[in-house]
Structures are given as structure tokens and as C-alpha cells.
mmCIF file of C-alpha atoms and ligand atoms in Angstrom:
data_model
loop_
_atom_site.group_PDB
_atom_site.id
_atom_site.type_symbol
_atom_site.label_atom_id
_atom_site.label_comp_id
_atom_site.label_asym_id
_atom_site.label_seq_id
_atom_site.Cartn_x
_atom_site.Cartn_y
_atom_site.Cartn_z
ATOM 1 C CA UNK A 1 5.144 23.638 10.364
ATOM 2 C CA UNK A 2 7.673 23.684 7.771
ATOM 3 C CA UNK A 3 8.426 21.301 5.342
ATOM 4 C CA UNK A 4 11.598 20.269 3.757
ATOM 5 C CA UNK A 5 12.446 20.735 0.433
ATOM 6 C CA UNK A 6 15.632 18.794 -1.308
ATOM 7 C CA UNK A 7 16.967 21.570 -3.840
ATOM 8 C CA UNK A 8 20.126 20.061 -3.748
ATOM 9 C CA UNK A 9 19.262 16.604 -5.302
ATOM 10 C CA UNK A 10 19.440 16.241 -8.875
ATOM 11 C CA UNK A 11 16.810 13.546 -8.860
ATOM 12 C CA UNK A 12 13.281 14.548 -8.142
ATOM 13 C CA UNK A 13 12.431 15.352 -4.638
ATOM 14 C CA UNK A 14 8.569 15.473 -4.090
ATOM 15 C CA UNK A 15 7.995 16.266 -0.248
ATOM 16 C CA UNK A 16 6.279 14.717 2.688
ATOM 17 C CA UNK A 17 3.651 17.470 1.876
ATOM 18 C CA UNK A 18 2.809 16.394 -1.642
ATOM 19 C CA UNK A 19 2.048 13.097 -0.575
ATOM 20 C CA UNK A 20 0.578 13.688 2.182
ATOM 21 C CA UNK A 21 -1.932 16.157 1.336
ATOM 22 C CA UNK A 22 -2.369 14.247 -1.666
ATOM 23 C CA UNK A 23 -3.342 11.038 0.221
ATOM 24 C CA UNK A 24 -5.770 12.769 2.456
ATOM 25 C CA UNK A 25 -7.761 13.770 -0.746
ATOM 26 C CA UNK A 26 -7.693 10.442 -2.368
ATOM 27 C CA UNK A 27 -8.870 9.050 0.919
ATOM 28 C CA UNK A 28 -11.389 10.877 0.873
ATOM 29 C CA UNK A 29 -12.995 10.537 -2.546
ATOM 30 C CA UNK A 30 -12.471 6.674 -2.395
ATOM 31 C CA UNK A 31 -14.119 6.952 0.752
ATOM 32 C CA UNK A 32 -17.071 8.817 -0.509
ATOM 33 C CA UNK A 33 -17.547 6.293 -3.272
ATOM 34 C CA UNK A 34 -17.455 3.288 -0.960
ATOM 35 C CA UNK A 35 -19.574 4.466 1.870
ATOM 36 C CA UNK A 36 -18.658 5.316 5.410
ATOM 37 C CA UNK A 37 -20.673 2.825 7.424
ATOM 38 C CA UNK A 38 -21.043 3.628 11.123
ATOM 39 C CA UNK A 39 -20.871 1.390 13.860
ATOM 40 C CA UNK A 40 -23.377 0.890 16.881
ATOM 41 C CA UNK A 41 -23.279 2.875 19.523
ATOM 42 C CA UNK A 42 -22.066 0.061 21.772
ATOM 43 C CA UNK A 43 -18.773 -0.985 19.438
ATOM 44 C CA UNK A 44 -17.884 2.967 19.505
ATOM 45 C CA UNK A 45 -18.363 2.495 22.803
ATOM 46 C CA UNK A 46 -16.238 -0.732 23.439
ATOM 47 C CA UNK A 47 -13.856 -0.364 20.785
ATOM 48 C CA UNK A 48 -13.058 3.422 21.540
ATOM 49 C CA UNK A 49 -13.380 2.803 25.183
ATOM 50 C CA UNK A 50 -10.302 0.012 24.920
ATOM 51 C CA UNK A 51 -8.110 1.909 23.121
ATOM 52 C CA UNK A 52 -8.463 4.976 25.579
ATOM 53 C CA UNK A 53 -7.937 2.616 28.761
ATOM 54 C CA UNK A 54 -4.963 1.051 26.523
ATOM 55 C CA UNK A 55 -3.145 4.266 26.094
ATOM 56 C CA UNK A 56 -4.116 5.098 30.036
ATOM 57 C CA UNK A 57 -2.703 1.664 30.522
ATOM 58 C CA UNK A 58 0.823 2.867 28.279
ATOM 59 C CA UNK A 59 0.867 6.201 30.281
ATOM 60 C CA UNK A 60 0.959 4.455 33.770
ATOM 61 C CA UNK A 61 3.564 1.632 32.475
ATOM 62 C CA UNK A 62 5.933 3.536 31.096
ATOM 63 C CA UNK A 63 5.684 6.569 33.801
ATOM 64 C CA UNK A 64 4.720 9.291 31.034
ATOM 65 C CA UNK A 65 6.093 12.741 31.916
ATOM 66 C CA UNK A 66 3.984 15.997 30.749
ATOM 67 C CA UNK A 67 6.401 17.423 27.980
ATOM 68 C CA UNK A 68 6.342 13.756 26.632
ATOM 69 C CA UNK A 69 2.586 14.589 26.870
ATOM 70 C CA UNK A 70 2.787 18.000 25.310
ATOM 71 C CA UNK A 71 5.061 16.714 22.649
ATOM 72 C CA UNK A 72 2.940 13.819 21.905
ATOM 73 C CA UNK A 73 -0.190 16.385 21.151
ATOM 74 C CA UNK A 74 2.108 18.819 19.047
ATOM 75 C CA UNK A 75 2.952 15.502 17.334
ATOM 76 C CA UNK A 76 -0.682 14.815 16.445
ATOM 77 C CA UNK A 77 -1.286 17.728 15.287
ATOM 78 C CA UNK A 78 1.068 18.194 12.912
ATOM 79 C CA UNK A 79 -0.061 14.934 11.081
ATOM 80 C CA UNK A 80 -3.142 16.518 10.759
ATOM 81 C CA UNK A 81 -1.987 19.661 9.606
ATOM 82 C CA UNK A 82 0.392 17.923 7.032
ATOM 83 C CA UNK A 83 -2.299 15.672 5.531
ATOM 84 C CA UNK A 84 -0.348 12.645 7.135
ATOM 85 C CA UNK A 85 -3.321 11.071 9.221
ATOM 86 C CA UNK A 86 -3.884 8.260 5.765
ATOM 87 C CA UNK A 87 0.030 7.679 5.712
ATOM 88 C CA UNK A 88 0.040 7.054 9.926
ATOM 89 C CA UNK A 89 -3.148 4.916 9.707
ATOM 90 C CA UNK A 90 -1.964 2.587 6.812
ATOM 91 C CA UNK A 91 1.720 2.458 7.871
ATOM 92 C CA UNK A 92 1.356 1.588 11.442
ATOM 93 C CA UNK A 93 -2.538 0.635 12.028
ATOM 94 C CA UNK A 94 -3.730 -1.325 8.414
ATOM 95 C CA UNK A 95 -2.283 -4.003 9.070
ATOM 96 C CA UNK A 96 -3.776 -5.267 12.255
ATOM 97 C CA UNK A 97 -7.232 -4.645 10.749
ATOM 98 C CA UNK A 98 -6.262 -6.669 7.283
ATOM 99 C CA UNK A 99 -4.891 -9.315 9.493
ATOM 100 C CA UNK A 100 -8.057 -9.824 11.207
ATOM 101 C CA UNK A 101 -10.614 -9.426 8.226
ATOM 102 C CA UNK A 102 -8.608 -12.083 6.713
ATOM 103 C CA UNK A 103 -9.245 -14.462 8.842
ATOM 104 C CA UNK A 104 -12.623 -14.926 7.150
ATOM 105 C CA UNK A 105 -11.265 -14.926 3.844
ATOM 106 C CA UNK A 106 -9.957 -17.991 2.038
ATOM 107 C CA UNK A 107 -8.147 -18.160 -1.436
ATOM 108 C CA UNK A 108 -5.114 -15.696 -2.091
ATOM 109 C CA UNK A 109 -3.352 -13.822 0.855
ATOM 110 C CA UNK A 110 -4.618 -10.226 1.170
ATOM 111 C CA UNK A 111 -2.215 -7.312 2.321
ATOM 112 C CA UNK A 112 -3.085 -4.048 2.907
ATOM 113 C CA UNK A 113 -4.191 -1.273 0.569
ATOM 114 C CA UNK A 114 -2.074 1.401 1.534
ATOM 115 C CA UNK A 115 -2.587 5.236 0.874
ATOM 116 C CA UNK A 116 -2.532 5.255 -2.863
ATOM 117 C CA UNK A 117 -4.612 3.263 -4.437
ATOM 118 C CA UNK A 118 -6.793 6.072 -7.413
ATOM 119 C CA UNK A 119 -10.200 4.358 -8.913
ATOM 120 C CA UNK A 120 -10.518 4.150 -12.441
ATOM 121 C CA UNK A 121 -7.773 3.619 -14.250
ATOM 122 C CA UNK A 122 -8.210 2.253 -17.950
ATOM 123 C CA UNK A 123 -9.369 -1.208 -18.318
ATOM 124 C CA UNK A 124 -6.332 -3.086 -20.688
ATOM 125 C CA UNK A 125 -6.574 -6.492 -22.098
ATOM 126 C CA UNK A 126 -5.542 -9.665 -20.763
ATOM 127 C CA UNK A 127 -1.995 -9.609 -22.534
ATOM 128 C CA UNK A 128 -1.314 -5.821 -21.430
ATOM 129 C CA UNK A 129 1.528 -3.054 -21.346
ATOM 130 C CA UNK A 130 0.771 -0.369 -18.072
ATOM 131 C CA UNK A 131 1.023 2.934 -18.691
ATOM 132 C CA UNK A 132 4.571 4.468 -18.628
ATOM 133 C CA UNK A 133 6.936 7.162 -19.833
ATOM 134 C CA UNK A 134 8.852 6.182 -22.956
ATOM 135 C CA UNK A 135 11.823 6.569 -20.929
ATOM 136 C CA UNK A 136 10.586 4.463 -18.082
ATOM 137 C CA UNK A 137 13.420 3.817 -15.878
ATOM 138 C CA UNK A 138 13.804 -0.165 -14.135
ATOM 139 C CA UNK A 139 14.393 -3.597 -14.957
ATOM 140 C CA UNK A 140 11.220 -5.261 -16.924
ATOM 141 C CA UNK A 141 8.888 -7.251 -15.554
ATOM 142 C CA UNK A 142 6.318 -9.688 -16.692
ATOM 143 C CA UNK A 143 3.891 -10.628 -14.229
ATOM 144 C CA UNK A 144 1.451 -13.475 -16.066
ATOM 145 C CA UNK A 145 -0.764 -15.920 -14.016
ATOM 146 C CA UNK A 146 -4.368 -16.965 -13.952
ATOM 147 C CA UNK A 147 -7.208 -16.101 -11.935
ATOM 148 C CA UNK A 148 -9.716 -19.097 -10.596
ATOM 149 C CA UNK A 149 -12.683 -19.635 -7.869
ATOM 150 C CA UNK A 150 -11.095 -21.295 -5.104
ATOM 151 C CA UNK A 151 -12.634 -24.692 -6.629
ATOM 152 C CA UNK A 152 -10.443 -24.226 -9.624
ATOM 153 C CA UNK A 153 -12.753 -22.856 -12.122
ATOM 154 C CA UNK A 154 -11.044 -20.424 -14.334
ATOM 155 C CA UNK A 155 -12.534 -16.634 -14.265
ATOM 156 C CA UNK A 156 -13.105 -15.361 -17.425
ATOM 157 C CA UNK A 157 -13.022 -11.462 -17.718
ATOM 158 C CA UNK A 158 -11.691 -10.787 -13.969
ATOM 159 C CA UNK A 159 -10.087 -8.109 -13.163
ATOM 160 C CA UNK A 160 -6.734 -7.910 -12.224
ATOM 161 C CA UNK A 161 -5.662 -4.381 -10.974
ATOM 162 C CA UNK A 162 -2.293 -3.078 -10.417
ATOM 163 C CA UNK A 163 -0.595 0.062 -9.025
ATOM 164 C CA UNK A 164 3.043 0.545 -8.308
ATOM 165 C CA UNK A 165 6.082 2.861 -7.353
ATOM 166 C CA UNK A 166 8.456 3.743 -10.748
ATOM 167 C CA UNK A 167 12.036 2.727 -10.640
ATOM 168 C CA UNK A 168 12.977 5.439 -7.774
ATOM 169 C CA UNK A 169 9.909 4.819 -5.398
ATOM 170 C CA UNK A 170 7.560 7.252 -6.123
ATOM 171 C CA UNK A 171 3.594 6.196 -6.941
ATOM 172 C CA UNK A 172 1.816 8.759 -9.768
ATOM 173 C CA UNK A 173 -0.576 10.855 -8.521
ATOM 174 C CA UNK A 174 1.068 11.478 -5.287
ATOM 175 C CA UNK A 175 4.463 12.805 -6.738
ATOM 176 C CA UNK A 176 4.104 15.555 -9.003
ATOM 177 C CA UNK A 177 6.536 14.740 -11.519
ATOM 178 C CA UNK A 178 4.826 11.743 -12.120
ATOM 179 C CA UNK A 179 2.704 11.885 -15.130
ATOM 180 C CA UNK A 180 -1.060 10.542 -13.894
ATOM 181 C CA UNK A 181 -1.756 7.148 -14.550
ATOM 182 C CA UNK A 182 1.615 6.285 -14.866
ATOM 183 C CA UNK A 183 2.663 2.206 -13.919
ATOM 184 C CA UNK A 184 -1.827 1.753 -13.099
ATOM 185 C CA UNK A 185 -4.021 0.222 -15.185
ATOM 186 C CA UNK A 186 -6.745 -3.358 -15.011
ATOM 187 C CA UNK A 187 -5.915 -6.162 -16.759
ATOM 188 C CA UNK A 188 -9.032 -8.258 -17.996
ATOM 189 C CA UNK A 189 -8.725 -12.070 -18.136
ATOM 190 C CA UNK A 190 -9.351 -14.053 -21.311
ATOM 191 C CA UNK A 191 -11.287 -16.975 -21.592
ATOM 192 C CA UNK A 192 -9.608 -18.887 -19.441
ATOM 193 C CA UNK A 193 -8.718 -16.873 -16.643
ATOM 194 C CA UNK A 194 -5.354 -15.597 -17.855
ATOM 195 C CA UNK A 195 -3.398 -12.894 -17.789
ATOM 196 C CA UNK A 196 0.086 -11.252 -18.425
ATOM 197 C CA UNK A 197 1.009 -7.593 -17.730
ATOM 198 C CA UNK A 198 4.071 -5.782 -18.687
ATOM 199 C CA UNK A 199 5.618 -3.182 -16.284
ATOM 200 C CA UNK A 200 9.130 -3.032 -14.477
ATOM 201 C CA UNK A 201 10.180 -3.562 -11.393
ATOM 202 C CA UNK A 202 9.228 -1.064 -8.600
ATOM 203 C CA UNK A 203 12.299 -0.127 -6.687
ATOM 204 C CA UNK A 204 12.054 -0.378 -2.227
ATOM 205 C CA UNK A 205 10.059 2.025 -1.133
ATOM 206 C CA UNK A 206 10.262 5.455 1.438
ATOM 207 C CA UNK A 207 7.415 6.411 3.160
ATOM 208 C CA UNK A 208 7.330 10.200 3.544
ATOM 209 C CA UNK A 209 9.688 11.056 5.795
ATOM 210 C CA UNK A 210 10.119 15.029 5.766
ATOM 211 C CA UNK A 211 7.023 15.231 7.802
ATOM 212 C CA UNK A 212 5.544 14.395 11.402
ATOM 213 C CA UNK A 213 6.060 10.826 10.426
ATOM 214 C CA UNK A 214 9.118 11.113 9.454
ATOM 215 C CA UNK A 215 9.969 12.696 12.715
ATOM 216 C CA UNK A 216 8.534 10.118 14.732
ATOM 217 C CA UNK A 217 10.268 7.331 12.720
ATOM 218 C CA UNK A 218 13.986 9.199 13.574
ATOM 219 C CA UNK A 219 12.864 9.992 17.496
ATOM 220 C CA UNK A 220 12.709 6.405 17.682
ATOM 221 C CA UNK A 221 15.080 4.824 15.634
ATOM 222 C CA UNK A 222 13.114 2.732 12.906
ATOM 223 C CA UNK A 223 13.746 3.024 8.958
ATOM 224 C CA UNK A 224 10.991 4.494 6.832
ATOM 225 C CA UNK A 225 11.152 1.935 4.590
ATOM 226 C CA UNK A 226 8.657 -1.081 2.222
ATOM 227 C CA UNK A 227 10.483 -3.736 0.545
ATOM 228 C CA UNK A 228 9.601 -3.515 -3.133
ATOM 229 C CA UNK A 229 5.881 -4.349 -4.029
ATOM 230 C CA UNK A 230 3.227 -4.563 -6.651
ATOM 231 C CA UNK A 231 -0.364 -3.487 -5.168
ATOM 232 C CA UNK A 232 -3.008 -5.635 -6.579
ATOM 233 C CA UNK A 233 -7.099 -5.757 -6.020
ATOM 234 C CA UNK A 234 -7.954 -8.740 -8.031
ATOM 235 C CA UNK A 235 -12.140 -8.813 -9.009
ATOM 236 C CA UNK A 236 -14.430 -11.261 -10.154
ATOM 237 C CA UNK A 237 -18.232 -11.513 -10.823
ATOM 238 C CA UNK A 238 -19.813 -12.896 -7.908
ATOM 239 C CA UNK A 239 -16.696 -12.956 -5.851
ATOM 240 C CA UNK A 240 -14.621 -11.358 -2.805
ATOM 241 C CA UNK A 241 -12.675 -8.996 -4.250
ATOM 242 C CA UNK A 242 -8.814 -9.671 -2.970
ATOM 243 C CA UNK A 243 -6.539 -6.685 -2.094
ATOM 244 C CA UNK A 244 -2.835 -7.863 -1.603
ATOM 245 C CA UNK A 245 0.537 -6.599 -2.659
ATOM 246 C CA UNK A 246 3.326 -9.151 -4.176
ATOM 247 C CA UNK A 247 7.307 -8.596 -2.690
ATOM 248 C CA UNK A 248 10.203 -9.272 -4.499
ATOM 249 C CA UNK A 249 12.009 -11.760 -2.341
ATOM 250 C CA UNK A 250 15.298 -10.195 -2.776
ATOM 251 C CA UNK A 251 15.007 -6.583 -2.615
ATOM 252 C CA UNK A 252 16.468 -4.736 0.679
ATOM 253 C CA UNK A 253 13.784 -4.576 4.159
ATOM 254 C CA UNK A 254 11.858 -8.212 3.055
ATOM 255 C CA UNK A 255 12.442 -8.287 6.765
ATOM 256 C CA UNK A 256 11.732 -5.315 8.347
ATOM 257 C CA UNK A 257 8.835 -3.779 6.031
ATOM 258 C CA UNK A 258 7.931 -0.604 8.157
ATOM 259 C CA UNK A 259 3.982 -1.513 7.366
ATOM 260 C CA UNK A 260 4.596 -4.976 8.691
ATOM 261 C CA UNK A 261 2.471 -6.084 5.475
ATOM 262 C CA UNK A 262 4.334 -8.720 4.288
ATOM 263 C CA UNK A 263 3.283 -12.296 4.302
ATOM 264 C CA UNK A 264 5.824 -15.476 3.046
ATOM 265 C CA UNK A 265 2.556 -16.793 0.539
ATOM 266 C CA UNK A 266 3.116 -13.274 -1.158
ATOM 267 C CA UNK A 267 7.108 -13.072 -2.081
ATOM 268 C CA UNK A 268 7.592 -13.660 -6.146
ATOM 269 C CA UNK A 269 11.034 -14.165 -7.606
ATOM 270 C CA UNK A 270 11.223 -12.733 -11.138
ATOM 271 C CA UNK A 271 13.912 -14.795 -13.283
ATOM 272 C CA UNK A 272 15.511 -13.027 -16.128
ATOM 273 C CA UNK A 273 14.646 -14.669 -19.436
ATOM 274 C CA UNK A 274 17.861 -13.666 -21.186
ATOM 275 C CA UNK A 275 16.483 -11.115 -22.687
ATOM 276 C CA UNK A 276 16.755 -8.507 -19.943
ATOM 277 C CA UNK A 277 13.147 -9.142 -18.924
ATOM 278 C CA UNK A 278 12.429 -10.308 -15.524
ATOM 279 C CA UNK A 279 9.333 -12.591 -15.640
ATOM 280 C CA UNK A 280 6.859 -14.553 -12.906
ATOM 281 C CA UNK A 281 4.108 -16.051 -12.534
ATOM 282 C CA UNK A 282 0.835 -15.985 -10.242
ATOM 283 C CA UNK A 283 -2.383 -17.133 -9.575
ATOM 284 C CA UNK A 284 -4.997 -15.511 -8.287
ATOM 285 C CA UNK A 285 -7.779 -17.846 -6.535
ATOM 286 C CA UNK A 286 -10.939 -16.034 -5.103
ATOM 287 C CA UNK A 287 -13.806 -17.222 -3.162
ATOM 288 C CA UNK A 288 -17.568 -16.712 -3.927
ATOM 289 C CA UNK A 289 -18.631 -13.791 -2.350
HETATM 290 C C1 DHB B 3 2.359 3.641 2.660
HETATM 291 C C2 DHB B 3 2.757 3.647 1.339
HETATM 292 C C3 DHB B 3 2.674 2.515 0.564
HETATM 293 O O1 DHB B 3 3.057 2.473 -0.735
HETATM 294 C C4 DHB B 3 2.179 1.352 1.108
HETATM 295 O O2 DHB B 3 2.130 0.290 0.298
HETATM 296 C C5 DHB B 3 1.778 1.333 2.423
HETATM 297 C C6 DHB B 3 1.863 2.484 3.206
HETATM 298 C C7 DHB B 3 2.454 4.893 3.456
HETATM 299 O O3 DHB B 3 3.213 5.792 3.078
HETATM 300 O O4 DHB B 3 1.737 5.002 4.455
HETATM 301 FE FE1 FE B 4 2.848 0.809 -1.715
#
């Protein structure tokens, strides 16, 4: 499999391949440092089980030819050649499973994590700058709010993470013109809960789309586009840690996200404060764990 490369463009062009086979590394480190837990025999069972009679069930329905098979195996394959499988998984599948672990959790809305989250990024104060190039291209932002138990009690010394795409969509670490680091970093609330972190505005977001996924987005028609977002994981002693994303309510594909990760409780509207600074507020309120 080849990959496409954009000499032409002036502006950076890091490939499917970059970010792909970058992904598939950090997913597996963070997974190393969380744990894999295995499930029982009998949920393998009746989990795997229903999604193989599903796709039997697709196969019949839809009258499923054999080069459609052969095409759909080639297909697979290349994900996994290209490092894609993270990209596939948190694009089309995340979703679903954040949906439903949600369920249980009360407090802030949670969205999903995505392929790029990187641990350990430096810990910054509660009135904070992220990291960025002195050139840093993008409108900027102010995002200030406070973090409280869901009874209201402020949380002193939480953690508020972020990690974001620069001004022309790409995240650091998975683009390798990106300097590492770049637009991460963990605010740390002050006494009372608060914080206020300086970035800019990330722009919309393209998922990969030289690759296998890419391919599959244009055999069937649908945009490889996010709406602009900031990830967050937002930490507290003694409390559920919340992974969510924000969306700026105006930017382009608020409506069509192609993770279908967007949720109305999480849209922001920054409001220029006349200086050229876009600036918002929002709380974060977690539950005891
Ligand atoms: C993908 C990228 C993201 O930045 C995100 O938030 C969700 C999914 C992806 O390429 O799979
Ligand atoms: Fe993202």
C-alpha cells in the first residue's frame, strides 16, 4: 500500500501514515499504563458472538456479493497495515461505548477520547499559557471556569487537562512538524476551584484521509471531518475523572461531526473581548468516585 504524499502544498502536509502509525504507538503505551482488563469468557462469548451474527445478519440483508467480500478483507487489512485500526475504532466505534458508560456518570457531559491523547504533559498553574510556537497561528482563546463536586464544593488543586489541534488541524505528536508538547499541558486549580488557560482556537478538524479510511469515507460519500474541539480529562482527588471535548458552536460540521461525538451540553461560544482575544467560560462538576 502506498501512501500519498502532498508535495505540491505549500502548507505542511503530514500523511495518513504519520498519524496513523503514530496513533497505534500511543495506543499502545497508554494502554500499557492503564491495564488491559479481560473480560469473562461468557461476555467474549456474547458480545463477540452478536457482532458476528450482526454482520451475518448485514451480509444476508443487503445481498453481499464476493468481490464486495474480497474488497471488504483487502480493506481491513490495509488499516492494519497503515496503523489506522485506533483512528477506525475512535472515529466510527468510541462513541457508542462513551455513550453507554455515561449513562452511569453524572456531573459534566463526557465525549470521547479520541486517538491522541499523550500522558504527561507539564503540570501549569491555575492561571496558565499552553505550550506553543512563538509564531502560533489562530485567534486567542481564554478558556476560564471552575471545577466543583457535583454538590457544589469547589476542588482545590484539580486537574484540568487539555490537548488540541493548532490553527490548521493538526495535534503535536502525531504531525511531525509539530514541535512535541505543543497546544498540551494540565492546568491546576487554585483554592477555589478555578482556572483560566490561554491557547487559541483549534481550527475544524480532518481525520486522516490518505489512507484506508480515507478510502472508505470517499467509497461512500461522507466528509472526513470534526467540528472544532478542545479535548479535556478533568481530575480530582477522590473523584471520576471526566473525559469530554468542548465545540465551538459556530465552526463548519457542528452538525455532521464524522465521530458523532458531539453533545448540545458541550458547545461554548467564545466572545471577543475587544482585544482580539476570544474568551469563555466553563465549569467542570465531577462526581465522587
Ligand atoms: C480522531 C481524531 C480526533 O482528533 C478526534 O477527536 C477523534 C477521532 C480520529 O482521527 O480518529
Ligand atoms: Fe480531536
Amino acid at each position: 500500500m502506498t501512501t500519498a504524499q502532498d508535495n505540491q502544498s505549500p502548507a505542511p502536509s503530514p500523511t495518513a501514515a504519520d498519524s496513523g502509525a503514530s496513533a497505534t504507538v500511543a495506543f499502545k503505551q497508554n494502554a500499557a499504563r492503564r491495564g488491559v482488563v479481560a473480560s469473562s469468557q461468557e461476555r467474549v462469548a456474547g458480545i463477540v458472538g452478536d457482532i458476528l451474527s450482526a454482520v451475518r445478519d448485514v451480509i444476508r440483508s443487503h445481498d453481499v456479493t464476493y468481490p464486495e467480500y474480497q474488497a471488504t478483507k483487502a480493506w481491513l487489512m490495509a488499516v492494519g497495515e497503515g496503523g489506522e485500526w485506533p483512528l477506525v475504532m475512535d472515529v466510527f466505534i468510541e462513541h457508542a461505548v462513551e455513550d453507554q458508560v455515561s449513562q452511569s456518570q453524572n456531573g459534566t457531559k463526557g465525549s470521547i477520547e479520541g486517538p491522541y491523547y499523550l500522558p504527561d504533559q507539564p503540570k501549569l498553574g491555575a492561571t496558565c499559557t499552553l505550550p506553543m510556537r512563538a509564531d502560533e497561528k489562530g485567534t486567542p482563546l481564554v478558556l476560564s471556569g471552575q471545577v466543583r463536586d457535583i454538590d457544589g464544593t469547589p476542588l482545590a488543586a484539580s486537574e484540568v487537562e487539555i490537548w488540541q489541534a493548532d490553527d490548521d488541524g493538526y495535534y503535536s505528536g502525531f504531525a511531525p512538524h509539530v514541535p512535541d508538547g505543543n497546544l498540551r499541558g494540565v492546568a491546576v486549580t487554585d483554592a477555589d476551584g478555578h482556572f483560566a488557560i490561554s491557547t487559541i482556537q483549534p481550527a475544524p478538524y480532518q481525520i486522516p484521509h490518505e489512507g484506508p479510511t480515507g478510502r472508505l469515507l470517499e467509497a461512500a460519500g461522507w466528509h472526513p471531518w470534526r467540528p472544532a474541539h478542545l479535548h479535556l480529562m478533568v481530575r480530582a482527588d477522590g473523584h471520576r475523572t471526566i473525559t469530554t471535548q468542548l465545540y465551538l458552536a459556530t465552526s463548519a460540521y457542528v452538525d455532521s461531526d464524522v465521530a458523532s461525538a458531539t453533545k448540545p451540553e458541550l458547545f461554548i461560544e467564545p466572545v471577543d473581548d475587544g482585544t482580539g482575544v476570544a474568551r469563555v467560560t466553563y465549569d467542570f462538576e465531577l462526581e465522587k468516585a
